[in-house]
mmCIF file of C-alpha atoms and ligand atoms in Angstrom:
data_model
loop_
_atom_site.group_PDB
_atom_site.id
_atom_site.type_symbol
_atom_site.label_atom_id
_atom_site.label_comp_id
_atom_site.label_asym_id
_atom_site.label_seq_id
_atom_site.Cartn_x
_atom_site.Cartn_y
_atom_site.Cartn_z
ATOM 1 C CA UNK A 1 -6.693 27.388 -2.574
ATOM 2 C CA UNK A 2 -6.726 23.891 -4.404
ATOM 3 C CA UNK A 3 -2.970 23.295 -4.561
ATOM 4 C CA UNK A 4 -2.704 24.152 -0.870
ATOM 5 C CA UNK A 5 -5.015 21.334 0.122
ATOM 6 C CA UNK A 6 -2.324 18.788 -1.193
ATOM 7 C CA UNK A 7 0.306 20.376 1.360
ATOM 8 C CA UNK A 8 0.850 18.344 4.299
ATOM 9 C CA UNK A 9 2.977 20.616 6.460
ATOM 10 C CA UNK A 10 2.972 19.840 10.090
ATOM 11 C CA UNK A 11 1.663 16.403 9.600
ATOM 12 C CA UNK A 12 3.220 13.068 10.253
ATOM 13 C CA UNK A 13 2.873 10.030 7.919
ATOM 14 C CA UNK A 14 3.911 6.288 8.593
ATOM 15 C CA UNK A 15 4.271 4.043 5.576
ATOM 16 C CA UNK A 16 4.775 0.358 5.841
ATOM 17 C CA UNK A 17 6.991 -1.728 3.566
ATOM 18 C CA UNK A 18 8.470 1.617 2.374
ATOM 19 C CA UNK A 19 12.298 0.603 1.955
ATOM 20 C CA UNK A 20 11.797 0.395 -1.736
ATOM 21 C CA UNK A 21 9.309 0.306 -4.565
ATOM 22 C CA UNK A 22 5.753 1.940 -4.207
ATOM 23 C CA UNK A 23 6.063 2.335 -0.498
ATOM 24 C CA UNK A 24 9.284 4.350 -0.984
ATOM 25 C CA UNK A 25 7.633 6.494 -3.770
ATOM 26 C CA UNK A 26 4.657 7.179 -1.439
ATOM 27 C CA UNK A 27 7.056 8.234 1.495
ATOM 28 C CA UNK A 28 8.970 10.587 -1.130
ATOM 29 C CA UNK A 29 5.469 12.136 -2.286
ATOM 30 C CA UNK A 30 4.379 12.720 1.335
ATOM 31 C CA UNK A 31 7.617 14.047 2.244
ATOM 32 C CA UNK A 32 7.812 16.251 -0.549
ATOM 33 C CA UNK A 33 4.361 17.787 0.411
ATOM 34 C CA UNK A 34 5.703 18.704 3.789
ATOM 35 C CA UNK A 35 5.008 15.690 6.007
ATOM 36 C CA UNK A 36 7.453 14.113 8.268
ATOM 37 C CA UNK A 37 7.623 10.523 7.020
ATOM 38 C CA UNK A 38 8.477 7.319 9.094
ATOM 39 C CA UNK A 39 9.760 4.732 6.717
ATOM 40 C CA UNK A 40 9.073 1.328 8.148
ATOM 41 C CA UNK A 41 10.047 -2.108 6.670
ATOM 42 C CA UNK A 42 10.820 -5.786 7.459
ATOM 43 C CA UNK A 43 14.170 -4.864 6.335
ATOM 44 C CA UNK A 44 15.781 -2.532 8.867
ATOM 45 C CA UNK A 45 19.005 -1.469 6.849
ATOM 46 C CA UNK A 46 17.194 -0.942 3.673
ATOM 47 C CA UNK A 47 14.673 1.321 5.567
ATOM 48 C CA UNK A 48 17.517 3.230 6.963
ATOM 49 C CA UNK A 49 19.139 3.741 3.758
ATOM 50 C CA UNK A 50 15.933 5.152 2.212
ATOM 51 C CA UNK A 51 15.210 7.276 5.124
ATOM 52 C CA UNK A 52 18.720 8.734 4.823
ATOM 53 C CA UNK A 53 18.253 9.300 0.880
ATOM 54 C CA UNK A 54 15.051 11.248 1.445
ATOM 55 C CA UNK A 55 16.508 13.307 4.310
ATOM 56 C CA UNK A 56 19.583 13.998 2.170
ATOM 57 C CA UNK A 57 16.975 15.592 -0.233
ATOM 58 C CA UNK A 58 15.924 18.131 2.494
ATOM 59 C CA UNK A 59 12.883 16.338 3.680
ATOM 60 C CA UNK A 60 11.940 15.161 7.179
ATOM 61 C CA UNK A 61 12.261 11.352 7.329
ATOM 62 C CA UNK A 62 13.277 8.410 9.902
ATOM 63 C CA UNK A 63 13.211 4.712 9.633
ATOM 64 C CA UNK A 64 11.867 1.974 11.841
ATOM 65 C CA UNK A 65 12.067 -1.663 11.509
ATOM 66 C CA UNK A 66 8.424 -3.095 11.276
ATOM 67 C CA UNK A 67 7.149 -6.578 10.429
ATOM 68 C CA UNK A 68 3.477 -6.020 9.904
ATOM 69 C CA UNK A 69 2.367 -9.467 10.645
ATOM 70 C CA UNK A 70 3.487 -8.911 14.318
ATOM 71 C CA UNK A 71 0.627 -7.035 16.069
ATOM 72 C CA UNK A 72 2.670 -6.289 19.068
ATOM 73 C CA UNK A 73 5.507 -4.722 16.842
ATOM 74 C CA UNK A 74 3.006 -2.577 15.252
ATOM 75 C CA UNK A 75 1.942 -1.295 18.836
ATOM 76 C CA UNK A 76 5.670 -0.778 19.615
ATOM 77 C CA UNK A 77 6.121 1.354 16.518
ATOM 78 C CA UNK A 78 3.177 3.221 17.037
ATOM 79 C CA UNK A 79 4.607 4.105 20.471
ATOM 80 C CA UNK A 80 7.924 4.990 19.011
ATOM 81 C CA UNK A 81 6.261 7.235 16.329
ATOM 82 C CA UNK A 82 4.274 8.967 19.268
ATOM 83 C CA UNK A 83 7.321 9.425 21.268
ATOM 84 C CA UNK A 84 9.153 11.003 18.511
ATOM 85 C CA UNK A 85 6.327 13.244 16.981
ATOM 86 C CA UNK A 86 3.528 13.292 19.378
ATOM 87 C CA UNK A 87 0.932 12.454 16.504
ATOM 88 C CA UNK A 88 0.315 10.443 13.551
ATOM 89 C CA UNK A 89 -1.960 11.958 10.709
ATOM 90 C CA UNK A 90 -1.474 9.506 7.835
ATOM 91 C CA UNK A 91 -0.963 5.780 7.570
ATOM 92 C CA UNK A 92 -0.081 4.075 4.342
ATOM 93 C CA UNK A 93 -0.464 0.383 4.479
ATOM 94 C CA UNK A 94 1.880 -0.603 1.561
ATOM 95 C CA UNK A 95 3.866 -3.735 2.736
ATOM 96 C CA UNK A 96 2.672 -6.753 0.746
ATOM 97 C CA UNK A 97 4.051 -9.722 -1.006
ATOM 98 C CA UNK A 98 3.104 -11.789 -4.081
ATOM 99 C CA UNK A 99 3.893 -15.402 -4.623
ATOM 100 C CA UNK A 100 2.636 -16.118 -8.210
ATOM 101 C CA UNK A 101 2.128 -19.083 -10.120
ATOM 102 C CA UNK A 102 0.578 -21.235 -7.502
ATOM 103 C CA UNK A 103 -2.168 -23.305 -8.861
ATOM 104 C CA UNK A 104 -4.912 -23.631 -6.119
ATOM 105 C CA UNK A 105 -5.358 -27.373 -6.150
ATOM 106 C CA UNK A 106 -1.665 -27.744 -5.263
ATOM 107 C CA UNK A 107 -0.989 -24.729 -3.203
ATOM 108 C CA UNK A 108 0.892 -25.659 0.087
ATOM 109 C CA UNK A 109 -0.485 -24.529 3.411
ATOM 110 C CA UNK A 110 2.541 -22.013 4.065
ATOM 111 C CA UNK A 111 2.127 -20.128 0.798
ATOM 112 C CA UNK A 112 -1.568 -19.388 1.504
ATOM 113 C CA UNK A 113 -1.120 -18.467 5.089
ATOM 114 C CA UNK A 114 2.040 -16.309 4.349
ATOM 115 C CA UNK A 115 0.208 -14.116 1.632
ATOM 116 C CA UNK A 116 -2.820 -13.647 3.672
ATOM 117 C CA UNK A 117 -0.958 -12.790 6.785
ATOM 118 C CA UNK A 118 1.312 -10.063 5.278
ATOM 119 C CA UNK A 119 -1.414 -8.497 2.834
ATOM 120 C CA UNK A 120 -4.581 -8.602 4.904
ATOM 121 C CA UNK A 121 -3.649 -9.419 8.488
ATOM 122 C CA UNK A 122 -0.755 -6.920 8.473
ATOM 123 C CA UNK A 123 -2.965 -4.165 7.067
ATOM 124 C CA UNK A 124 -5.572 -4.742 9.753
ATOM 125 C CA UNK A 125 -3.028 -4.711 12.564
ATOM 126 C CA UNK A 126 -1.784 -1.393 11.448
ATOM 127 C CA UNK A 127 -5.234 0.052 10.628
ATOM 128 C CA UNK A 128 -6.386 -0.962 14.233
ATOM 129 C CA UNK A 129 -3.394 0.412 16.242
ATOM 130 C CA UNK A 130 -3.003 3.476 14.254
ATOM 131 C CA UNK A 131 -6.650 3.978 13.627
ATOM 132 C CA UNK A 132 -7.296 3.840 17.335
ATOM 133 C CA UNK A 133 -5.297 6.987 18.059
ATOM 134 C CA UNK A 134 -6.643 8.793 14.979
ATOM 135 C CA UNK A 135 -9.977 8.227 16.399
ATOM 136 C CA UNK A 136 -9.258 9.583 19.660
ATOM 137 C CA UNK A 137 -7.858 12.810 17.870
ATOM 138 C CA UNK A 138 -10.903 12.738 15.470
ATOM 139 C CA UNK A 139 -9.035 13.243 12.538
ATOM 140 C CA UNK A 140 -6.620 10.950 10.204
ATOM 141 C CA UNK A 141 -6.246 9.321 6.691
ATOM 142 C CA UNK A 142 -5.519 5.741 6.003
ATOM 143 C CA UNK A 143 -4.624 4.768 2.536
ATOM 144 C CA UNK A 144 -4.235 0.851 1.894
ATOM 145 C CA UNK A 145 -2.495 -0.377 -1.205
ATOM 146 C CA UNK A 146 -4.996 -2.859 -2.743
ATOM 147 C CA UNK A 147 -4.606 -4.189 -6.208
ATOM 148 C CA UNK A 148 -6.506 -4.588 -9.282
ATOM 149 C CA UNK A 149 -6.096 -8.324 -8.415
ATOM 150 C CA UNK A 150 -8.824 -7.417 -5.730
ATOM 151 C CA UNK A 151 -11.226 -6.657 -8.477
ATOM 152 C CA UNK A 152 -10.159 -8.863 -11.415
ATOM 153 C CA UNK A 153 -8.406 -12.223 -11.869
ATOM 154 C CA UNK A 154 -5.005 -11.977 -13.382
ATOM 155 C CA UNK A 155 -3.809 -14.094 -16.317
ATOM 156 C CA UNK A 156 -1.887 -16.195 -17.104
ATOM 157 C CA UNK A 157 -0.423 -16.778 -13.541
ATOM 158 C CA UNK A 158 -2.424 -18.455 -10.776
ATOM 159 C CA UNK A 159 -2.551 -16.693 -7.578
ATOM 160 C CA UNK A 160 -5.739 -17.224 -5.737
ATOM 161 C CA UNK A 161 -3.988 -16.337 -2.535
ATOM 162 C CA UNK A 162 -2.870 -12.904 -3.511
ATOM 163 C CA UNK A 163 -6.162 -12.028 -5.342
ATOM 164 C CA UNK A 164 -8.015 -13.103 -2.309
ATOM 165 C CA UNK A 165 -5.862 -11.109 0.029
ATOM 166 C CA UNK A 166 -6.375 -7.795 -1.942
ATOM 167 C CA UNK A 167 -10.139 -8.384 -2.276
ATOM 168 C CA UNK A 168 -10.045 -8.420 1.443
ATOM 169 C CA UNK A 169 -8.042 -5.364 1.671
ATOM 170 C CA UNK A 170 -10.540 -3.502 -0.434
ATOM 171 C CA UNK A 171 -13.403 -4.934 1.612
ATOM 172 C CA UNK A 172 -11.691 -4.171 5.006
ATOM 173 C CA UNK A 173 -11.214 -0.515 3.518
ATOM 174 C CA UNK A 174 -14.870 -0.174 3.109
ATOM 175 C CA UNK A 175 -15.762 -1.732 6.364
ATOM 176 C CA UNK A 176 -13.381 0.795 8.399
ATOM 177 C CA UNK A 177 -14.431 3.621 6.233
ATOM 178 C CA UNK A 178 -18.026 3.165 7.220
ATOM 179 C CA UNK A 179 -17.203 2.559 10.969
ATOM 180 C CA UNK A 180 -14.981 5.650 11.278
ATOM 181 C CA UNK A 181 -16.321 8.161 8.915
ATOM 182 C CA UNK A 182 -18.510 9.825 11.691
ATOM 183 C CA UNK A 183 -15.537 10.103 13.955
ATOM 184 C CA UNK A 184 -13.263 11.912 11.317
ATOM 185 C CA UNK A 185 -10.983 9.088 10.032
ATOM 186 C CA UNK A 186 -11.132 8.601 6.117
ATOM 187 C CA UNK A 187 -10.025 5.171 4.909
ATOM 188 C CA UNK A 188 -9.281 4.615 1.106
ATOM 189 C CA UNK A 189 -7.414 2.236 -1.051
ATOM 190 C CA UNK A 190 -5.387 2.554 -4.282
ATOM 191 C CA UNK A 191 -5.774 -0.438 -6.619
ATOM 192 C CA UNK A 192 -2.775 -0.711 -9.061
ATOM 193 C CA UNK A 193 -1.975 -2.445 -12.155
ATOM 194 C CA UNK A 194 1.215 -4.256 -13.040
ATOM 195 C CA UNK A 195 3.882 -1.609 -11.668
ATOM 196 C CA UNK A 196 7.470 -1.834 -12.658
ATOM 197 C CA UNK A 197 9.109 -3.068 -9.195
ATOM 198 C CA UNK A 198 11.200 -5.791 -7.943
ATOM 199 C CA UNK A 199 8.038 -7.559 -6.748
ATOM 200 C CA UNK A 200 7.188 -8.556 -10.331
ATOM 201 C CA UNK A 201 10.750 -8.259 -12.074
ATOM 202 C CA UNK A 202 10.211 -11.797 -13.180
ATOM 203 C CA UNK A 203 7.883 -10.714 -15.896
ATOM 204 C CA UNK A 204 11.017 -9.691 -17.882
ATOM 205 C CA UNK A 205 12.313 -13.164 -18.022
ATOM 206 C CA UNK A 206 9.063 -14.497 -19.251
ATOM 207 C CA UNK A 207 8.086 -12.863 -22.699
ATOM 208 C CA UNK A 208 4.633 -14.570 -22.991
ATOM 209 C CA UNK A 209 3.846 -13.506 -19.506
ATOM 210 C CA UNK A 210 4.898 -9.849 -20.389
ATOM 211 C CA UNK A 211 2.873 -10.108 -23.458
ATOM 212 C CA UNK A 212 -0.376 -10.930 -21.438
ATOM 213 C CA UNK A 213 0.455 -8.164 -18.903
ATOM 214 C CA UNK A 214 1.031 -5.349 -21.397
ATOM 215 C CA UNK A 215 -1.077 -6.503 -24.080
ATOM 216 C CA UNK A 216 -3.930 -6.752 -21.651
ATOM 217 C CA UNK A 217 -3.453 -3.071 -20.761
ATOM 218 C CA UNK A 218 -5.128 -0.495 -22.939
ATOM 219 C CA UNK A 219 -2.257 1.979 -22.065
ATOM 220 C CA UNK A 220 0.181 -0.901 -23.406
ATOM 221 C CA UNK A 221 2.702 -0.513 -20.541
ATOM 222 C CA UNK A 222 3.405 -1.184 -16.972
ATOM 223 C CA UNK A 223 2.944 1.589 -14.456
ATOM 224 C CA UNK A 224 5.412 3.462 -12.568
ATOM 225 C CA UNK A 225 5.811 3.783 -8.766
ATOM 226 C CA UNK A 226 5.333 7.532 -8.715
ATOM 227 C CA UNK A 227 2.069 7.013 -10.634
ATOM 228 C CA UNK A 228 0.710 5.007 -7.706
ATOM 229 C CA UNK A 229 2.407 7.485 -5.135
ATOM 230 C CA UNK A 230 0.584 10.664 -6.581
ATOM 231 C CA UNK A 231 -2.866 9.009 -6.050
ATOM 232 C CA UNK A 232 -1.733 8.028 -2.487
ATOM 233 C CA UNK A 233 -0.834 11.739 -1.761
ATOM 234 C CA UNK A 234 -4.137 12.994 -3.016
ATOM 235 C CA UNK A 235 -6.179 10.552 -0.928
ATOM 236 C CA UNK A 236 -3.963 11.228 2.181
ATOM 237 C CA UNK A 237 -4.536 15.007 1.669
ATOM 238 C CA UNK A 238 -7.412 17.335 2.258
ATOM 239 C CA UNK A 239 -7.895 17.589 -1.399
ATOM 240 C CA UNK A 240 -9.787 14.207 -0.983
ATOM 241 C CA UNK A 241 -11.818 15.389 2.195
ATOM 242 C CA UNK A 242 -14.981 13.959 0.754
ATOM 243 C CA UNK A 243 -13.706 10.530 -0.074
ATOM 244 C CA UNK A 244 -13.718 7.696 2.141
ATOM 245 C CA UNK A 245 -14.264 3.849 1.386
ATOM 246 C CA UNK A 246 -13.093 4.580 -2.271
ATOM 247 C CA UNK A 247 -11.148 1.850 -4.130
ATOM 248 C CA UNK A 248 -9.334 4.048 -6.718
ATOM 249 C CA UNK A 249 -7.997 2.182 -9.605
ATOM 250 C CA UNK A 250 -4.750 3.199 -11.103
ATOM 251 C CA UNK A 251 -4.586 0.518 -13.708
ATOM 252 C CA UNK A 252 -3.813 2.041 -17.105
ATOM 253 C CA UNK A 253 -7.319 0.840 -18.207
ATOM 254 C CA UNK A 254 -6.719 -2.810 -17.394
ATOM 255 C CA UNK A 255 -9.963 -3.402 -15.904
ATOM 256 C CA UNK A 256 -11.859 -1.871 -18.903
ATOM 257 C CA UNK A 257 -11.225 -4.979 -21.003
HETATM 258 P P1 NAD B 1 8.342 -4.570 -3.485
HETATM 259 O O1 NAD B 1 8.620 -6.149 -3.267
HETATM 260 O O2 NAD B 1 9.236 -3.918 -4.108
HETATM 261 O O3 NAD B 1 8.438 -3.973 -1.845
HETATM 262 C C1 NAD B 1 7.678 -4.389 -0.836
HETATM 263 C C2 NAD B 1 8.571 -3.958 0.513
HETATM 264 O O4 NAD B 1 7.694 -4.587 1.536
HETATM 265 C C3 NAD B 1 9.831 -4.261 0.674
HETATM 266 O O5 NAD B 1 10.648 -3.298 0.955
HETATM 267 C C4 NAD B 1 9.721 -5.510 1.632
HETATM 268 O O6 NAD B 1 10.782 -5.552 2.653
HETATM 269 C C5 NAD B 1 8.658 -5.056 2.539
HETATM 270 N N1 NAD B 1 7.806 -6.064 3.256
HETATM 271 C C6 NAD B 1 7.597 -7.469 2.732
HETATM 272 N N2 NAD B 1 7.155 -8.057 3.834
HETATM 273 C C7 NAD B 1 6.919 -7.362 4.874
HETATM 274 C C8 NAD B 1 6.360 -7.266 6.059
HETATM 275 N N3 NAD B 1 5.954 -8.492 6.599
HETATM 276 N N4 NAD B 1 6.503 -6.291 7.049
HETATM 277 C C9 NAD B 1 6.821 -4.971 6.554
HETATM 278 N N5 NAD B 1 7.349 -4.899 5.429
HETATM 279 C C10 NAD B 1 7.469 -5.917 4.550
HETATM 280 O O7 NAD B 1 6.806 -4.449 -3.607
HETATM 281 P P2 NAD B 1 6.026 -3.305 -4.398
HETATM 282 O O8 NAD B 1 5.951 -3.926 -5.846
HETATM 283 O O9 NAD B 1 6.445 -2.009 -4.197
HETATM 284 O O10 NAD B 1 4.581 -3.458 -3.740
HETATM 285 C C11 NAD B 1 4.322 -2.632 -2.713
HETATM 286 C C12 NAD B 1 2.572 -2.907 -2.415
HETATM 287 O O11 NAD B 1 1.967 -2.646 -3.866
HETATM 288 C C13 NAD B 1 2.278 -4.344 -2.152
HETATM 289 O O12 NAD B 1 1.162 -4.404 -1.267
HETATM 290 C C14 NAD B 1 1.840 -4.947 -3.469
HETATM 291 O O13 NAD B 1 0.842 -5.959 -3.199
HETATM 292 C C15 NAD B 1 1.022 -3.780 -4.043
HETATM 293 N N6 NAD B 1 0.928 -3.873 -5.530
HETATM 294 C C16 NAD B 1 2.004 -4.034 -6.346
HETATM 295 C C17 NAD B 1 1.911 -4.117 -7.834
HETATM 296 C C18 NAD B 1 2.966 -4.347 -8.594
HETATM 297 O O14 NAD B 1 2.784 -4.606 -9.631
HETATM 298 N N7 NAD B 1 4.242 -4.065 -8.157
HETATM 299 C C19 NAD B 1 0.527 -4.055 -8.309
HETATM 300 C C20 NAD B 1 -0.571 -3.862 -7.377
HETATM 301 C C21 NAD B 1 -0.290 -3.788 -5.952
#
């Protein structure tokens, strides 16, 4: 009875920024549980290659190019997914960028605007479009990838724009959850610690930074993409039927200290 609730057979899931990293792991987890996944990404070729790899393992996966900062493109992809599958049950808003080491007092306009545009605006455009059709059906689950940076201030790197964007994602999650809960659509977020992906591979060239990151984590290590994906799978599934508006930390204990 309990394990069955994690099954997603017959469901359709869209994941943004899913060509690699955490997004790809989320797509793999959802596909392994039975969902047909649509791997969307700014990088069309990488998305196609990742979808082919997931399909090659016997799961249902297709690819679609999507820049989440373009609200018209979000609507177009929504239409493509409906034409292909006739439904969307799960949306994972994972596409995100981090431009670190930008002290606030000298930050250029473009850096601030770009990070807010991808991380916060992009999440909203996707929630708005896909959420609308979930509301029409009276059912759906959205999982946003936030960050522990939405709850704490990272150190030593200065990244006010990233931290503010993720705090925005968390509050957007709670706001949409409250609006849509009576109409059957759940909205939750996962807030990971430092995960071992290309996004922050620069830490391996900076021993002092690595010492701060890992030394500040009670588990004394970086996280793995599949450790985020398993939380996403849970939140997207019926196993989390009472959860909405939750920001679930997957942080190795980082926020305990
Ligand atoms: P990554 O850089 O490995 O992958 C990000 C993917 O998003 C790439 O495939 C990229 O092409 C795509 N992308 C970038 N801009 C896009 C856009 N405008 N539209 C669509 N796709 C776009 O990153 P990751 O480490 O896997 O991070 C994924 C998410 O997790 C991000 O939202 C990030 O902020 C969040 N996160 C990451 C960490 C970490 O330590 N890696 C920690 C907390 C939260």
